[in-house]
Amino acid sequence: MFCNQCEQTAKGTGCTTIGVCGKQPEVSALQDLTVYALRGLALVALEARKKGIVDPAIDHYGAKALFTTLTNVNFDPARFQTYINEIVKHRQALAVRAGVSFSTGPASFQPAATLDALGAQAEIAALTADKSDPDIVSLKQTLLYGMKGLAAYADHAAVLGQTDPEVFAFLFKGLAAGYDGVQRDLGQWVELALECGKTNLRAMELLDAGNTGTYGHPVPTQVPLGHRKNKCILVSGHDLRDLHELLKQTEGKGIDIYTHGEMLPTHGYPELKKYPHFYGHFGTAWQNQHKEFPAFPGAILFTTNCIQKPQDSYKDRVFTTGLVGWPGLVHCENYDFSAVIRKALEMPGFTDDAPGKNVMVGFGRNTVMSVAGQVIDAVKSGAIRHFFLVGGCDGAKPGRNYYTEFVEKTPKDTVVLTLACGKFRFFDKELGDIGGIPRLLDVGQCNDAYSAIQIAVALAGAFECGVNDLPLSLVLSWYEQKAVVILLTLLALGIKDIRLGPSLPAFITPNVLNFLVQNYNIKPITTPDEDLKAILG
């Protein structure tokens, strides 16, 4: 086993015995083999495209299958066996339609019949099997992890009917790279990684259109962190459609729906918040499940990703749906959440009222730009000196208290925008306001990075300057592959001076890091005091 795709990888280099995330060697091998099978599908799909053959169902399936290899999504070996077999089935059918054949490499791969034999086959797909120049290997891995994040956003968008064949075409292009017979130098691998970032901007635009077109633009909304007396279901992950289907199916059944993790911002969507039983938020970020879930007295549903190994104390009430998988858990197919509802009705639920504190969500681009004039005047008058975008992933590795301290120490004439689960380091802090504009603005999920980018672009337009000339600093935390592709998107847009932490990716070699520093002035975080002084002078 060797896996280095997340920020918490063992010893900062790679997990070799068991994943820090809980991933077993068998699952790691099957994920590698899934990617290898997808490379074969990509080679055939690219040849088919040359002949005008594009199959939307296969395009989407490829993105789904790649998404399932992302950190904390699927830990179920049996489901990976299904994915691998279906990928090869799609590849063979497409090859017949396109009249193409391959005699070697991933496009000729035939999966073994058993899980043990598949695990043995995975040796050809292991990261350690690539003996290329270390810097090229670094860029290949950067591209792969970026594509995993891109696949996630493309799938999120496709679920809501928003697709672009060019997004899937790039996924196939990126997956085929290294197996397509093209010899690429270091610069060409850099270009491919940046193309991944550029393509991801389009994928996030599609996702934004799907979310806002289906559920409306988020509006500022107070979300209770307490609870009320009633049966209850907790929803984690990211998927708005799963949440909406659950809200419809629980209507009138005496069950309140609570969000967990990155589902918090969904309370701001008009078409979701209209359900009176969509009540509040429970807990914080994904890595605190083991501490928080035992205290939740209802059923728990995971959508898209962020699952950890369920503890015995609550395992019998955890359900998965979509791409999420854990061996032994009940998996809900086709938006049928009846099993989740039955379990919630069996459970005691909350037996008292405890409203607790409220937090504000709903500061997407429409909300922020609706007060753009006020914001611009505040900047020109000096009332707002600087903007900080402090966002990204949360995690358990030491050093993430930096983000809490950083936000707490931002001066009172500055505004903090935040998104993704990194916000849980400070989401309930009372920072006050500047002329009625809250100093802490929750832009949404990591899926809403497009909204944050559009806010920056719109402000740059209003001030007639480039984004890099704005009084705006990006202080980002990363954990998994969605964060990798968002960083590639920012680099593709030419955004510089990004501070990144709490540690730099294990798959980035010193030479590649030096390239990023020289061309984009990427900086590792230091201390809140030092970084604030450097930014503000």
Coordinates of C-alpha atoms in Angstrom, one line a residue:
M1 CA 0.0 0.0 0.0
F2 CA 1.1 3.5 -0.7
C3 CA -1.2 6.5 -0.6
N4 CA -0.2 10.2 -0.3
Q5 CA -3.3 11.9 -1.6
C6 CA -4.4 13.6 1.6
E7 CA -2.9 16.2 3.9
Q8 CA -2.8 13.8 6.9
T9 CA -0.8 11.1 5.2
A10 CA 1.5 9.2 7.6
K11 CA 4.8 10.9 8.5
G12 CA 4.0 13.5 5.9
T13 CA 5.1 11.2 3.1
G14 CA 2.5 8.4 2.5
C15 CA 0.4 5.7 4.2
T16 CA 2.0 2.3 3.8
T17 CA 0.3 0.0 6.2
I18 CA -3.2 1.4 6.8
G19 CA -4.6 4.8 5.8
V20 CA -4.8 7.5 8.4
C21 CA -8.4 7.8 7.1
G22 CA -9.0 4.2 8.0
K23 CA -8.5 2.9 4.4
Q24 CA -7.3 -0.7 4.4
P25 CA -4.6 -1.9 2.0
E26 CA -7.2 -3.9 0.0
V27 CA -9.3 -0.8 -0.6
S28 CA -6.2 1.2 -1.4
A29 CA -5.2 -1.3 -4.1
L30 CA -8.7 -1.5 -5.5
Q31 CA -8.8 2.3 -5.7
D32 CA -5.5 2.3 -7.7
L33 CA -6.9 -0.4 -10.0
T34 CA -10.1 1.6 -10.5
V35 CA -8.0 4.5 -11.7
Y36 CA -6.1 2.2 -13.9
A37 CA -9.3 0.8 -15.4
L38 CA -10.5 4.4 -16.0
R39 CA -7.3 5.2 -17.9
G40 CA -8.2 2.4 -20.3
L41 CA -11.7 3.7 -20.7
A42 CA -10.2 7.2 -21.2
L43 CA -8.0 5.9 -24.1
V44 CA -11.0 4.4 -25.8
A45 CA -13.2 7.4 -25.2
L46 CA -10.7 9.8 -26.7
E47 CA -10.5 7.6 -29.9
A48 CA -14.3 7.4 -30.0
R49 CA -14.5 11.2 -29.7
K50 CA -12.3 11.5 -32.8
K51 CA -15.0 9.7 -34.7
G52 CA -17.8 11.8 -33.2
I53 CA -18.9 9.2 -30.7
V54 CA -19.7 10.7 -27.3
D55 CA -21.8 8.8 -24.8
P56 CA -23.1 11.1 -22.0
A57 CA -23.8 8.1 -19.8
I58 CA -20.3 6.8 -20.0
D59 CA -18.9 10.3 -19.5
H60 CA -20.8 10.7 -16.3
Y61 CA -20.0 7.1 -15.1
G62 CA -16.3 7.8 -15.6
A63 CA -16.5 10.9 -13.3
K64 CA -18.5 9.0 -10.7
A65 CA -16.0 6.1 -10.7
L66 CA -13.1 8.5 -10.2
F67 CA -15.0 10.4 -7.5
T68 CA -15.4 7.2 -5.6
T69 CA -11.6 7.0 -5.1
L70 CA -11.4 10.4 -3.4
T71 CA -10.6 10.4 0.3
N72 CA -13.4 9.4 2.8
V73 CA -15.9 8.4 0.1
N74 CA -15.9 4.6 -0.4
F75 CA -14.3 2.0 1.8
D76 CA -16.3 -1.0 0.5
P77 CA -14.2 -3.5 -1.5
A78 CA -17.2 -5.2 -3.0
R79 CA -18.4 -1.9 -4.5
F80 CA -15.0 -1.2 -6.0
Q81 CA -15.1 -4.7 -7.7
T82 CA -18.4 -3.6 -9.2
Y83 CA -17.0 -0.3 -10.4
I84 CA -14.0 -2.0 -12.0
N85 CA -16.1 -4.5 -13.9
E86 CA -18.5 -1.9 -15.1
I87 CA -15.7 0.4 -16.3
V88 CA -14.3 -2.4 -18.4
K89 CA -17.8 -3.3 -19.7
H90 CA -18.3 0.4 -20.8
R91 CA -14.8 0.4 -22.3
Q92 CA -15.4 -2.7 -24.4
A93 CA -18.8 -1.5 -25.6
L94 CA -17.5 1.8 -26.6
A95 CA -14.5 0.2 -28.3
V96 CA -16.8 -1.9 -30.5
R97 CA -18.9 1.2 -31.4
A98 CA -15.8 3.2 -32.3
G99 CA -14.0 0.3 -34.0
V100 CA -10.9 0.6 -32.0
S101 CA -8.7 -1.9 -30.1
F102 CA -5.7 -1.9 -27.8
S103 CA -3.4 -4.9 -27.3
T104 CA -1.4 -3.5 -24.3
G105 CA -1.8 -1.2 -21.4
P106 CA -4.9 -0.2 -19.4
A107 CA -7.2 -0.3 -22.5
S108 CA -6.6 -4.0 -22.7
F109 CA -6.9 -4.7 -19.0
Q110 CA -9.2 -7.5 -18.0
P111 CA -10.3 -7.7 -14.3
A112 CA -9.8 -10.9 -12.3
A113 CA -12.8 -12.7 -11.0
T114 CA -12.1 -12.4 -7.2
L115 CA -11.2 -9.6 -4.9
D116 CA -7.9 -11.2 -3.9
A117 CA -6.9 -11.6 -7.5
L118 CA -7.9 -8.0 -8.3
G119 CA -5.7 -6.9 -5.4
A120 CA -2.8 -8.7 -7.0
Q121 CA -3.5 -7.1 -10.3
A122 CA -3.4 -3.7 -8.7
E123 CA 0.4 -3.8 -8.5
I124 CA 0.5 -2.5 -12.1
A125 CA -1.4 0.6 -11.0
A126 CA 0.5 1.4 -7.8
L127 CA 1.9 4.9 -7.5
T128 CA 5.3 3.4 -6.6
A129 CA 5.4 1.6 -10.0
D130 CA 6.1 4.8 -11.7
K131 CA 9.9 5.2 -12.0
S132 CA 9.8 8.5 -14.0
D133 CA 11.7 11.6 -13.0
P134 CA 10.6 12.5 -9.5
D135 CA 9.4 16.0 -10.6
I136 CA 7.3 14.5 -13.4
V137 CA 5.9 11.9 -11.0
S138 CA 5.0 14.8 -8.7
L139 CA 3.1 16.6 -11.4
K140 CA 1.4 13.4 -12.5
Q141 CA 0.1 12.9 -9.0
T142 CA -0.9 16.6 -8.7
L143 CA -2.9 16.1 -11.9
L144 CA -4.5 12.9 -10.7
Y145 CA -5.6 14.3 -7.4
G146 CA -6.8 17.5 -9.2
M147 CA -8.8 15.3 -11.5
K148 CA -10.3 13.5 -8.6
G149 CA -11.6 16.8 -7.3
L150 CA -12.8 17.8 -10.7
A151 CA -14.6 14.5 -11.1
A152 CA -16.4 15.2 -7.8
Y153 CA -17.6 18.6 -8.9
A154 CA -18.6 17.3 -12.4
D155 CA -20.6 14.5 -10.7
H156 CA -22.3 17.0 -8.3
A157 CA -23.3 19.1 -11.3
A158 CA -24.5 16.1 -13.4
V159 CA -26.8 14.9 -10.7
L160 CA -28.6 18.2 -11.1
G161 CA -28.7 18.0 -14.9
Q162 CA -25.7 20.3 -15.6
T163 CA -23.1 18.8 -17.9
D164 CA -20.6 19.9 -20.5
P165 CA -18.9 17.2 -22.7
E166 CA -15.7 19.3 -22.7
V167 CA -15.4 18.7 -18.9
F168 CA -15.5 15.0 -19.4
A169 CA -13.3 15.2 -22.4
F170 CA -10.6 16.8 -20.3
L171 CA -11.0 14.1 -17.6
F172 CA -10.4 11.5 -20.2
K173 CA -7.4 13.5 -21.6
G174 CA -5.9 13.7 -18.1
L175 CA -6.5 10.1 -17.3
A176 CA -4.9 9.0 -20.6
A177 CA -1.8 11.1 -20.1
G178 CA 1.2 8.9 -19.5
Y179 CA -0.5 6.1 -21.4
D180 CA -1.3 7.8 -24.7
G181 CA 2.2 7.5 -26.2
V182 CA 2.8 11.3 -25.9
Q183 CA 6.2 12.2 -24.3
R184 CA 5.7 15.2 -22.1
D185 CA 8.4 17.3 -20.5
L186 CA 8.0 19.1 -17.1
G187 CA 6.5 22.2 -18.7
Q188 CA 3.8 20.2 -20.5
W189 CA 2.8 18.4 -17.3
V190 CA 2.5 21.8 -15.6
E191 CA 0.3 23.0 -18.5
L192 CA -1.9 19.9 -18.1
A193 CA -2.3 20.5 -14.4
L194 CA -3.3 24.1 -15.0
E195 CA -5.7 22.9 -17.7
C196 CA -7.3 20.8 -15.0
G197 CA -7.7 23.9 -12.9
K198 CA -9.2 25.8 -15.8
T199 CA -11.6 23.0 -16.6
N200 CA -12.6 22.8 -12.9
L201 CA -13.8 26.4 -13.1
R202 CA -16.3 25.3 -15.7
A203 CA -17.3 22.3 -13.6
M204 CA -17.9 24.6 -10.6
E205 CA -19.8 27.0 -12.8
L206 CA -22.1 24.1 -13.8
L207 CA -22.5 23.0 -10.2
D208 CA -23.4 26.6 -9.2
A209 CA -26.0 26.7 -11.9
G210 CA -27.4 23.4 -10.8
N211 CA -27.6 24.4 -7.1
T212 CA -29.0 27.9 -7.6
G213 CA -31.2 27.0 -10.6
T214 CA -32.8 24.2 -8.6
Y215 CA -32.9 25.5 -5.1
G216 CA -32.5 29.3 -5.5
H217 CA -29.6 31.6 -4.6
P218 CA -28.7 31.3 -0.9
V219 CA -30.0 34.1 1.4
P220 CA -28.7 35.1 4.8
T221 CA -30.2 32.7 7.3
Q222 CA -29.9 32.1 11.0
V223 CA -29.2 28.4 11.8
P224 CA -29.6 27.1 15.4
L225 CA -26.8 25.0 16.8
G226 CA -29.1 23.6 19.5
H227 CA -32.0 21.2 19.1
R228 CA -35.7 20.8 19.8
K229 CA -37.9 18.0 21.1
N230 CA -38.6 15.7 18.2
K231 CA -37.4 12.7 16.3
C232 CA -34.4 13.5 14.2
I233 CA -32.1 12.6 11.2
L234 CA -28.6 14.0 10.7
V235 CA -27.3 14.6 7.2
S236 CA -23.6 14.8 6.3
G237 CA -21.7 15.2 3.1
H238 CA -22.5 17.8 0.4
D239 CA -25.4 16.7 -1.8
L240 CA -28.3 19.1 -2.1
R241 CA -30.5 16.7 -4.0
D242 CA -30.2 13.9 -1.4
L243 CA -31.1 16.4 1.3
H244 CA -34.1 17.7 -0.7
E245 CA -35.4 14.2 -1.4
L246 CA -35.1 13.4 2.4
L247 CA -36.9 16.6 3.3
K248 CA -39.8 15.6 1.0
Q249 CA -39.9 12.0 2.3
T250 CA -39.9 13.1 5.9
E251 CA -42.6 15.9 5.5
G252 CA -45.4 15.4 8.1
K253 CA -43.7 12.4 9.8
G254 CA -42.6 14.2 13.0
I255 CA -38.9 14.1 12.2
D256 CA -36.6 17.1 12.2
I257 CA -33.7 17.2 9.8
Y258 CA -30.3 18.5 11.0
T259 CA -27.1 19.1 9.0
H260 CA -23.6 18.1 9.8
G261 CA -20.3 19.3 8.4
E262 CA -20.5 20.9 5.0
M263 CA -24.2 20.6 4.8
L264 CA -24.5 23.6 7.1
P265 CA -24.7 26.2 4.2
T266 CA -27.7 24.4 2.7
H267 CA -29.9 26.1 5.3
G268 CA -29.6 29.3 3.1
Y269 CA -31.3 27.8 0.0
P270 CA -34.9 29.1 -0.4
E271 CA -36.2 25.8 -1.8
L272 CA -34.8 23.9 1.1
K273 CA -35.4 26.3 4.0
K274 CA -39.1 26.4 3.2
Y275 CA -39.5 23.0 4.9
P276 CA -40.4 23.7 8.6
H277 CA -38.8 20.5 9.8
F278 CA -35.4 21.5 8.3
Y279 CA -34.3 22.7 11.7
G280 CA -30.7 23.2 12.6
H281 CA -27.1 22.1 12.6
F282 CA -25.4 19.5 14.8
G283 CA -21.7 19.1 15.4
T284 CA -18.8 20.5 13.5
A285 CA -16.4 19.1 10.9
W286 CA -16.0 15.6 9.5
Q287 CA -13.1 14.5 11.7
N288 CA -15.1 15.0 14.9
Q289 CA -17.7 12.3 14.1
H290 CA -16.4 9.8 16.7
K291 CA -16.8 12.5 19.4
E292 CA -20.1 13.9 18.2
F293 CA -22.2 11.2 16.7
P294 CA -22.7 9.1 19.9
A295 CA -24.7 12.0 21.3
F296 CA -27.0 12.3 18.3
P297 CA -30.3 10.4 19.2
G298 CA -31.4 9.7 15.7
A299 CA -30.5 8.2 12.3
I300 CA -27.4 9.5 10.4
L301 CA -27.2 9.7 6.6
F302 CA -23.9 10.2 4.6
T303 CA -24.0 11.7 1.2
T304 CA -21.1 12.1 -1.2
N305 CA -18.1 11.8 1.2
C306 CA -16.5 12.6 4.6
I307 CA -17.4 9.3 6.2
Q308 CA -15.1 7.9 8.9
K309 CA -15.2 4.3 10.3
P310 CA -18.5 4.2 12.3
Q311 CA -18.0 3.3 16.0
D312 CA -20.0 0.4 17.4
S313 CA -22.0 2.9 19.6
Y314 CA -23.8 4.4 16.6
K315 CA -22.9 2.1 13.6
D316 CA -26.4 0.5 13.6
R317 CA -28.0 3.9 12.8
V318 CA -25.6 5.1 10.0
F319 CA -26.8 4.9 6.4
T320 CA -25.0 5.7 3.2
T321 CA -26.2 6.8 -0.2
G322 CA -24.8 7.7 -3.6
L323 CA -21.1 7.0 -3.9
V324 CA -20.5 6.7 -0.1
G325 CA -19.7 3.2 1.0
W326 CA -18.7 1.4 4.2
P327 CA -18.8 -2.4 4.6
G328 CA -21.9 -3.6 6.5
L329 CA -23.8 -0.4 6.5
V330 CA -27.3 -0.1 4.9
H331 CA -26.9 1.7 1.5
C332 CA -29.9 3.6 0.2
E333 CA -30.4 3.4 -3.6
N334 CA -32.4 5.6 -5.9
Y335 CA -33.2 8.3 -3.3
D336 CA -35.2 5.8 -1.2
F337 CA -34.6 6.8 2.4
S338 CA -37.4 4.7 3.9
A339 CA -34.8 2.7 6.0
V340 CA -33.4 5.9 7.4
I341 CA -36.8 7.2 8.3
R342 CA -37.8 3.9 10.0
K343 CA -34.7 4.0 12.1
A344 CA -35.3 7.7 13.1
L345 CA -38.8 6.8 14.2
E346 CA -37.5 3.9 16.3
M347 CA -34.9 6.1 18.0
P348 CA -35.8 8.4 21.0
G349 CA -34.9 11.6 19.3
F350 CA -34.3 14.8 21.3
T351 CA -36.4 14.7 24.4
D352 CA -36.1 18.4 25.3
D353 CA -35.8 21.8 23.8
A354 CA -32.3 23.4 23.8
P355 CA -32.2 26.1 21.2
G356 CA -28.5 27.2 21.8
K357 CA -26.5 29.6 19.7
N358 CA -27.2 30.6 16.1
V359 CA -24.8 31.1 13.2
M360 CA -25.4 32.9 9.9
V361 CA -25.1 31.3 6.5
G362 CA -26.1 32.4 3.0
F363 CA -23.5 34.9 1.9
G364 CA -23.1 33.6 -1.7
R365 CA -22.2 35.9 -4.5
N366 CA -25.8 37.2 -5.0
T367 CA -26.1 38.3 -1.4
V368 CA -22.6 39.8 -1.3
M369 CA -22.9 41.6 -4.6
S370 CA -26.4 42.9 -3.6
V371 CA -24.5 45.2 -1.2
A372 CA -21.5 45.7 -3.5
G373 CA -22.0 49.5 -3.5
Q374 CA -22.0 49.6 0.3
V375 CA -18.9 47.4 0.4
I376 CA -17.1 49.5 -2.2
D377 CA -17.9 52.7 -0.3
A378 CA -16.6 51.1 2.9
V379 CA -13.3 50.2 1.2
K380 CA -13.0 53.7 -0.3
S381 CA -13.7 55.4 3.0
G382 CA -11.3 53.2 4.9
A383 CA -14.0 51.5 7.0
I384 CA -12.9 48.2 5.4
R385 CA -9.2 47.9 5.1
H386 CA -8.8 44.3 3.9
F387 CA -10.6 41.1 3.0
F388 CA -9.4 37.6 4.0
L389 CA -10.7 34.5 2.4
V390 CA -10.0 31.9 5.1
G391 CA -11.3 28.5 3.9
G392 CA -10.6 25.0 2.8
C393 CA -10.7 21.6 4.5
D394 CA -10.6 20.9 8.2
G395 CA -8.7 17.9 9.7
A396 CA -7.3 16.4 12.8
K397 CA -3.6 17.0 12.2
P398 CA -2.0 19.4 14.7
G399 CA -1.5 23.0 13.5
R400 CA -5.1 23.8 12.4
N401 CA -5.7 25.9 15.4
Y402 CA -3.7 28.5 13.3
Y403 CA -6.9 29.3 11.4
T404 CA -8.9 29.9 14.6
E405 CA -6.2 32.2 15.9
F406 CA -5.8 33.9 12.6
V407 CA -9.5 34.8 12.3
E408 CA -9.7 35.9 16.0
K409 CA -6.7 38.2 15.4
T410 CA -7.9 39.9 12.2
P411 CA -8.4 43.6 12.9
K412 CA -11.9 45.0 13.4
D413 CA -11.6 46.9 10.1
T414 CA -11.3 43.7 8.1
V415 CA -13.8 41.2 6.7
V416 CA -13.4 37.4 6.7
L417 CA -15.0 35.4 4.0
T418 CA -15.1 31.6 4.5
L419 CA -16.2 28.4 2.8
A420 CA -15.8 24.6 3.2
C421 CA -15.4 22.8 6.4
G422 CA -12.3 24.7 7.5
K423 CA -14.8 27.3 8.8
F424 CA -15.6 25.1 11.7
R425 CA -12.4 26.3 13.4
F426 CA -14.2 29.7 13.8
F427 CA -17.7 29.6 12.4
D428 CA -19.4 30.5 15.7
K429 CA -17.1 33.4 16.6
E430 CA -18.7 36.8 17.2
L431 CA -16.7 39.2 15.0
G432 CA -19.3 42.0 14.9
D433 CA -19.9 44.0 11.8
I434 CA -18.7 47.0 9.8
G435 CA -21.6 49.4 9.0
G436 CA -24.1 46.6 9.1
I437 CA -21.9 44.2 7.0
P438 CA -21.0 41.1 9.1
R439 CA -17.3 40.7 9.5
L440 CA -17.6 36.9 9.1
L441 CA -19.4 35.9 5.8
D442 CA -20.1 32.2 5.2
V443 CA -19.9 31.8 1.4
G444 CA -20.9 28.1 1.6
Q445 CA -19.4 24.6 0.9
C446 CA -16.2 23.9 -0.8
N447 CA -18.5 23.3 -3.8
D448 CA -19.3 27.0 -3.7
A449 CA -15.7 28.1 -4.5
Y450 CA -17.0 29.4 -7.8
S451 CA -19.2 31.8 -5.8
A452 CA -16.2 33.1 -3.9
I453 CA -14.2 33.5 -7.1
Q454 CA -17.0 35.5 -8.7
I455 CA -17.1 37.8 -5.7
A456 CA -13.4 38.5 -6.1
V457 CA -13.8 39.0 -9.9
A458 CA -16.8 41.4 -9.4
L459 CA -14.9 43.5 -6.8
A460 CA -11.9 43.7 -9.1
G461 CA -14.2 44.9 -11.9
A462 CA -15.7 47.5 -9.6
F463 CA -12.3 48.8 -8.6
E464 CA -11.0 48.5 -12.1
C465 CA -8.0 46.4 -11.1
G466 CA -6.9 42.8 -11.2
V467 CA -7.8 40.3 -8.5
N468 CA -4.2 40.3 -7.3
D469 CA -4.4 44.1 -6.8
L470 CA -7.4 43.8 -4.5
P471 CA -7.1 44.3 -0.7
L472 CA -7.8 40.5 -0.5
S473 CA -5.6 37.7 0.9
L474 CA -6.3 34.0 0.5
V475 CA -5.3 31.8 3.6
L476 CA -6.2 28.3 2.7
S477 CA -6.2 24.9 4.5
W478 CA -6.2 21.7 2.5
Y479 CA -7.0 18.0 3.3
E480 CA -8.2 16.2 0.2
Q481 CA -8.5 16.3 -3.6
K482 CA -11.3 18.9 -3.9
A483 CA -8.9 21.4 -2.3
V484 CA -6.1 20.3 -4.7
V485 CA -8.3 21.1 -7.7
I486 CA -9.5 24.4 -6.3
L487 CA -5.8 25.5 -5.8
L488 CA -5.2 24.5 -9.5
T489 CA -8.1 26.6 -10.5
L490 CA -6.8 29.6 -8.6
L491 CA -3.4 29.2 -10.2
A492 CA -5.0 28.8 -13.6
L493 CA -6.7 32.2 -13.0
G494 CA -3.3 33.7 -12.2
I495 CA -4.0 34.4 -8.5
K496 CA -0.9 34.8 -6.5
D497 CA 0.3 35.2 -2.9
I498 CA -1.8 32.3 -1.6
R499 CA -0.9 31.1 1.9
L500 CA -1.4 27.3 2.3
G501 CA -1.3 25.0 5.2
P502 CA -1.1 23.4 7.7
S503 CA 1.5 21.4 5.7
L504 CA 2.4 21.3 2.1
P505 CA 1.4 18.3 0.0
A506 CA 3.6 15.2 0.3
F507 CA 3.4 14.7 -3.5
I508 CA 5.0 18.1 -4.3
T509 CA 8.8 17.8 -4.8
P510 CA 11.2 20.7 -3.9
N511 CA 11.6 21.6 -7.6
V512 CA 7.8 21.7 -8.2
L513 CA 7.4 23.8 -5.0
N514 CA 10.1 26.1 -6.2
F515 CA 8.2 26.6 -9.5
L516 CA 5.0 27.5 -7.6
V517 CA 6.9 29.9 -5.3
Q518 CA 8.7 31.6 -8.2
N519 CA 5.6 31.9 -10.5
Y520 CA 2.8 32.3 -8.0
N521 CA 4.4 33.3 -4.7
I522 CA 2.7 30.5 -2.9
K523 CA 3.7 30.6 0.8
P524 CA 3.3 28.1 3.6
I525 CA 1.6 29.5 6.6
T526 CA 3.8 30.5 9.5
T527 CA 2.1 32.0 12.6
P528 CA -1.0 34.2 12.6
D529 CA 0.9 37.2 14.0
E530 CA 3.7 36.9 11.4
D531 CA 1.3 36.4 8.5
L532 CA -1.1 39.2 9.5
K533 CA 1.9 41.5 9.8
A534 CA 3.2 40.5 6.4
I535 CA -0.2 41.0 4.8
L536 CA -1.3 44.2 6.5
G537 CA 2.1 45.8 7.1

